[in-house]
Amino acid sequence: MRKTFLIMALAAGLAAPVAAAPIALDCEATRACVANLDAACDATRVSYQLDVGEEVGDKVVLTTDEGDRFYEFRRLAGAEGVVLQAAGGALESDQGAGAMTVFKDLRFVLTRHGLLALEGDEVPPAAVSISVFGTCTPRE
């Protein structure tokens, strides 16, 4: 198993990055799923404006229609078939790493790890992965 991870890491390090450009997309989340709980997925409708600078390491800014801004991720190097890859660490207590990918067909997946309190103080929080799925369109 360790050898597999080493090979994957070497392959990722040797891959040639795809040229980056600034990105401005309008995105709509349509499904949210929580892994490690009985209730799996729910339909949702949340709109975001997605703005990303052209450099690796630039902030990935998600803004809701209400004007709430989220600086959740940093742009990663490009990859074939992918418009955007981004990742970031915790923003608040009991929250872990997160990642976002926008594919060439403009479908996206956004995932965040965290501890989720389920039944008050008497039950320890559950370690969960929250994934949001949706689509984007280029902003004009």
PDB file of C-alpha atoms in Angstrom:
ATOM      1  CA  MET A   1       0.000   0.000   0.000  1.00  0.00           C
ATOM      2  CA  ARG A   2       2.832   2.369   0.894  1.00  0.00           C
ATOM      3  CA  LYS A   3       4.457   1.676  -2.483  1.00  0.00           C
ATOM      4  CA  THR A   4       1.190   2.579  -4.261  1.00  0.00           C
ATOM      5  CA  PHE A   5       1.037   5.959  -2.500  1.00  0.00           C
ATOM      6  CA  LEU A   6       4.684   6.644  -3.363  1.00  0.00           C
ATOM      7  CA  ILE A   7       4.069   5.880  -7.046  1.00  0.00           C
ATOM      8  CA  MET A   8       0.962   8.098  -7.060  1.00  0.00           C
ATOM      9  CA  ALA A   9       2.886  10.951  -5.420  1.00  0.00           C
ATOM     10  CA  LEU A  10       5.728  10.676  -7.927  1.00  0.00           C
ATOM     11  CA  ALA A  11       3.310  10.609 -10.866  1.00  0.00           C
ATOM     12  CA  ALA A  12       1.512  13.689  -9.557  1.00  0.00           C
ATOM     13  CA  GLY A  13       4.806  15.514  -9.127  1.00  0.00           C
ATOM     14  CA  LEU A  14       5.926  14.704 -12.670  1.00  0.00           C
ATOM     15  CA  ALA A  15       2.669  15.685 -14.386  1.00  0.00           C
ATOM     16  CA  ALA A  16       2.960  18.818 -16.510  1.00  0.00           C
ATOM     17  CA  PRO A  17       0.609  21.566 -15.279  1.00  0.00           C
ATOM     18  CA  VAL A  18      -2.036  22.915 -17.649  1.00  0.00           C
ATOM     19  CA  ALA A  19      -1.828  26.685 -18.293  1.00  0.00           C
ATOM     20  CA  ALA A  20      -4.066  28.579 -15.868  1.00  0.00           C
ATOM     21  CA  ALA A  21      -6.354  31.536 -16.519  1.00  0.00           C
ATOM     22  CA  PRO A  22      -8.640  33.570 -14.253  1.00  0.00           C
ATOM     23  CA  ILE A  23     -12.006  31.886 -13.764  1.00  0.00           C
ATOM     24  CA  ALA A  24     -15.434  33.493 -13.255  1.00  0.00           C
ATOM     25  CA  LEU A  25     -18.365  31.077 -13.049  1.00  0.00           C
ATOM     26  CA  ASP A  26     -21.946  31.088 -11.816  1.00  0.00           C
ATOM     27  CA  CYS A  27     -22.585  27.794 -10.029  1.00  0.00           C
ATOM     28  CA  GLU A  28     -25.614  26.106  -8.520  1.00  0.00           C
ATOM     29  CA  ALA A  29     -25.414  23.343  -5.940  1.00  0.00           C
ATOM     30  CA  THR A  30     -28.161  20.777  -6.526  1.00  0.00           C
ATOM     31  CA  ARG A  31     -27.306  17.936  -4.141  1.00  0.00           C
ATOM     32  CA  ALA A  32     -25.643  17.712  -0.726  1.00  0.00           C
ATOM     33  CA  CYS A  33     -24.511  14.445   0.840  1.00  0.00           C
ATOM     34  CA  VAL A  34     -23.158  13.589   4.275  1.00  0.00           C
ATOM     35  CA  ALA A  35     -21.072  10.422   4.478  1.00  0.00           C
ATOM     36  CA  ASN A  36     -20.936   8.408   7.702  1.00  0.00           C
ATOM     37  CA  LEU A  37     -24.559   9.140   8.671  1.00  0.00           C
ATOM     38  CA  ASP A  38     -27.807   7.272   7.993  1.00  0.00           C
ATOM     39  CA  ALA A  39     -29.280  10.200   6.042  1.00  0.00           C
ATOM     40  CA  ALA A  40     -27.220  10.221   2.857  1.00  0.00           C
ATOM     41  CA  CYS A  41     -28.176  12.918   0.312  1.00  0.00           C
ATOM     42  CA  ASP A  42     -30.685  15.747  -0.029  1.00  0.00           C
ATOM     43  CA  ALA A  43     -31.673  17.923  -2.952  1.00  0.00           C
ATOM     44  CA  THR A  44     -30.670  21.555  -2.488  1.00  0.00           C
ATOM     45  CA  ARG A  45     -30.621  24.821  -4.446  1.00  0.00           C
ATOM     46  CA  VAL A  46     -27.797  27.187  -3.515  1.00  0.00           C
ATOM     47  CA  SER A  47     -26.289  29.617  -6.017  1.00  0.00           C
ATOM     48  CA  TYR A  48     -22.653  30.713  -5.877  1.00  0.00           C
ATOM     49  CA  GLN A  49     -20.476  33.036  -7.866  1.00  0.00           C
ATOM     50  CA  LEU A  50     -17.024  31.500  -8.199  1.00  0.00           C
ATOM     51  CA  ASP A  51     -13.992  33.747  -8.778  1.00  0.00           C
ATOM     52  CA  VAL A  52     -10.432  32.477  -9.043  1.00  0.00           C
ATOM     53  CA  GLY A  53      -7.176  34.214  -9.935  1.00  0.00           C
ATOM     54  CA  GLU A  54      -4.862  32.798 -12.575  1.00  0.00           C
ATOM     55  CA  GLU A  55      -1.954  31.735 -10.348  1.00  0.00           C
ATOM     56  CA  VAL A  56      -1.555  28.477  -8.453  1.00  0.00           C
ATOM     57  CA  GLY A  57      -2.145  29.370  -4.793  1.00  0.00           C
ATOM     58  CA  ASP A  58      -4.665  32.146  -5.530  1.00  0.00           C
ATOM     59  CA  LYS A  59      -7.789  32.222  -3.357  1.00  0.00           C
ATOM     60  CA  VAL A  60     -10.907  30.508  -4.630  1.00  0.00           C
ATOM     61  CA  VAL A  61     -13.726  32.854  -3.624  1.00  0.00           C
ATOM     62  CA  LEU A  62     -17.304  31.574  -3.443  1.00  0.00           C
ATOM     63  CA  THR A  63     -19.992  34.229  -2.952  1.00  0.00           C
ATOM     64  CA  THR A  64     -23.667  33.447  -2.348  1.00  0.00           C
ATOM     65  CA  ASP A  65     -26.518  35.476  -3.833  1.00  0.00           C
ATOM     66  CA  GLU A  66     -26.933  37.020  -0.365  1.00  0.00           C
ATOM     67  CA  GLY A  67     -23.371  38.356  -0.554  1.00  0.00           C
ATOM     68  CA  ASP A  68     -21.809  35.954   1.945  1.00  0.00           C
ATOM     69  CA  ARG A  69     -18.190  35.373   0.914  1.00  0.00           C
ATOM     70  CA  PHE A  70     -16.238  32.195   1.486  1.00  0.00           C
ATOM     71  CA  TYR A  71     -12.457  31.968   1.058  1.00  0.00           C
ATOM     72  CA  GLU A  72     -12.363  28.233   1.475  1.00  0.00           C
ATOM     73  CA  PHE A  73      -9.714  27.034  -0.943  1.00  0.00           C
ATOM     74  CA  ARG A  74      -6.485  27.792  -2.790  1.00  0.00           C
ATOM     75  CA  ARG A  75      -6.058  27.060  -6.482  1.00  0.00           C
ATOM     76  CA  LEU A  76      -3.993  23.976  -7.312  1.00  0.00           C
ATOM     77  CA  ALA A  77      -2.095  23.257 -10.526  1.00  0.00           C
ATOM     78  CA  GLY A  78      -4.315  22.367 -13.476  1.00  0.00           C
ATOM     79  CA  ALA A  79      -4.984  18.909 -14.852  1.00  0.00           C
ATOM     80  CA  GLU A  80      -6.381  17.556 -18.095  1.00  0.00           C
ATOM     81  CA  GLY A  81     -10.195  17.461 -18.115  1.00  0.00           C
ATOM     82  CA  VAL A  82     -10.424  19.835 -15.161  1.00  0.00           C
ATOM     83  CA  VAL A  83     -11.233  23.569 -15.190  1.00  0.00           C
ATOM     84  CA  LEU A  84     -10.315  24.050 -11.515  1.00  0.00           C
ATOM     85  CA  GLN A  85      -8.776  22.090  -8.658  1.00  0.00           C
ATOM     86  CA  ALA A  86      -8.615  23.710  -5.241  1.00  0.00           C
ATOM     87  CA  ALA A  87      -7.987  22.647  -1.644  1.00  0.00           C
ATOM     88  CA  GLY A  88      -7.786  24.168   1.799  1.00  0.00           C
ATOM     89  CA  GLY A  89      -7.592  23.582   5.504  1.00  0.00           C
ATOM     90  CA  ALA A  90     -10.023  24.177   8.330  1.00  0.00           C
ATOM     91  CA  LEU A  91     -11.804  27.517   8.649  1.00  0.00           C
ATOM     92  CA  GLU A  92     -13.336  26.979  12.081  1.00  0.00           C
ATOM     93  CA  SER A  93     -13.413  24.618  15.059  1.00  0.00           C
ATOM     94  CA  ASP A  94     -14.292  20.969  14.324  1.00  0.00           C
ATOM     95  CA  GLN A  95     -13.732  21.467  10.600  1.00  0.00           C
ATOM     96  CA  GLY A  96     -11.108  19.682   8.532  1.00  0.00           C
ATOM     97  CA  ALA A  97      -9.666  19.865   5.055  1.00  0.00           C
ATOM     98  CA  GLY A  98     -11.737  20.557   1.982  1.00  0.00           C
ATOM     99  CA  ALA A  99     -11.413  20.348  -1.780  1.00  0.00           C
ATOM    100  CA  MET A 100     -13.259  21.469  -4.898  1.00  0.00           C
ATOM    101  CA  THR A 101     -13.066  20.299  -8.502  1.00  0.00           C
ATOM    102  CA  VAL A 102     -14.810  21.850 -11.504  1.00  0.00           C
ATOM    103  CA  PHE A 103     -14.632  19.467 -14.451  1.00  0.00           C
ATOM    104  CA  LYS A 104     -14.397  20.363 -18.144  1.00  0.00           C
ATOM    105  CA  ASP A 105     -18.168  19.865 -18.566  1.00  0.00           C
ATOM    106  CA  LEU A 106     -18.629  22.403 -15.696  1.00  0.00           C
ATOM    107  CA  ARG A 107     -20.024  19.931 -13.166  1.00  0.00           C
ATOM    108  CA  PHE A 108     -18.466  20.418  -9.727  1.00  0.00           C
ATOM    109  CA  VAL A 109     -17.880  18.562  -6.487  1.00  0.00           C
ATOM    110  CA  LEU A 110     -17.062  20.389  -3.253  1.00  0.00           C
ATOM    111  CA  THR A 111     -16.133  18.331  -0.178  1.00  0.00           C
ATOM    112  CA  ARG A 112     -15.385  19.330   3.416  1.00  0.00           C
ATOM    113  CA  HIS A 113     -14.467  17.116   6.404  1.00  0.00           C
ATOM    114  CA  GLY A 114     -15.741  17.885   9.869  1.00  0.00           C
ATOM    115  CA  LEU A 115     -17.047  16.768  13.225  1.00  0.00           C
ATOM    116  CA  LEU A 116     -20.821  16.965  13.439  1.00  0.00           C
ATOM    117  CA  ALA A 117     -22.671  16.987  16.781  1.00  0.00           C
ATOM    118  CA  LEU A 118     -25.649  14.678  16.430  1.00  0.00           C
ATOM    119  CA  GLU A 119     -27.443  14.384  19.751  1.00  0.00           C
ATOM    120  CA  GLY A 120     -26.129  16.994  22.151  1.00  0.00           C
ATOM    121  CA  ASP A 121     -23.254  16.690  24.594  1.00  0.00           C
ATOM    122  CA  GLU A 122     -23.926  13.099  25.662  1.00  0.00           C
ATOM    123  CA  VAL A 123     -22.930  11.639  22.248  1.00  0.00           C
ATOM    124  CA  PRO A 124     -19.496  12.340  20.754  1.00  0.00           C
ATOM    125  CA  PRO A 125     -19.547  14.173  17.409  1.00  0.00           C
ATOM    126  CA  ALA A 126     -19.386  12.063  14.250  1.00  0.00           C
ATOM    127  CA  ALA A 127     -16.508  12.439  11.792  1.00  0.00           C
ATOM    128  CA  VAL A 128     -18.214  13.174   8.475  1.00  0.00           C
ATOM    129  CA  SER A 129     -17.513  14.158   4.908  1.00  0.00           C
ATOM    130  CA  ILE A 130     -19.950  16.673   3.420  1.00  0.00           C
ATOM    131  CA  SER A 131     -20.053  16.720  -0.380  1.00  0.00           C
ATOM    132  CA  VAL A 132     -21.934  19.214  -2.530  1.00  0.00           C
ATOM    133  CA  PHE A 133     -22.624  18.556  -6.223  1.00  0.00           C
ATOM    134  CA  GLY A 134     -23.782  20.940  -8.926  1.00  0.00           C
ATOM    135  CA  THR A 135     -23.092  22.677 -12.218  1.00  0.00           C
ATOM    136  CA  CYS A 136     -21.539  25.956 -13.323  1.00  0.00           C
ATOM    137  CA  THR A 137     -21.880  28.266 -16.313  1.00  0.00           C
ATOM    138  CA  PRO A 138     -19.339  30.822 -17.535  1.00  0.00           C
ATOM    139  CA  ARG A 139     -20.108  34.318 -16.256  1.00  0.00           C
ATOM    140  CA  GLU A 140     -20.535  36.923 -18.989  1.00  0.00           C
TER     141      GLU A 140
END
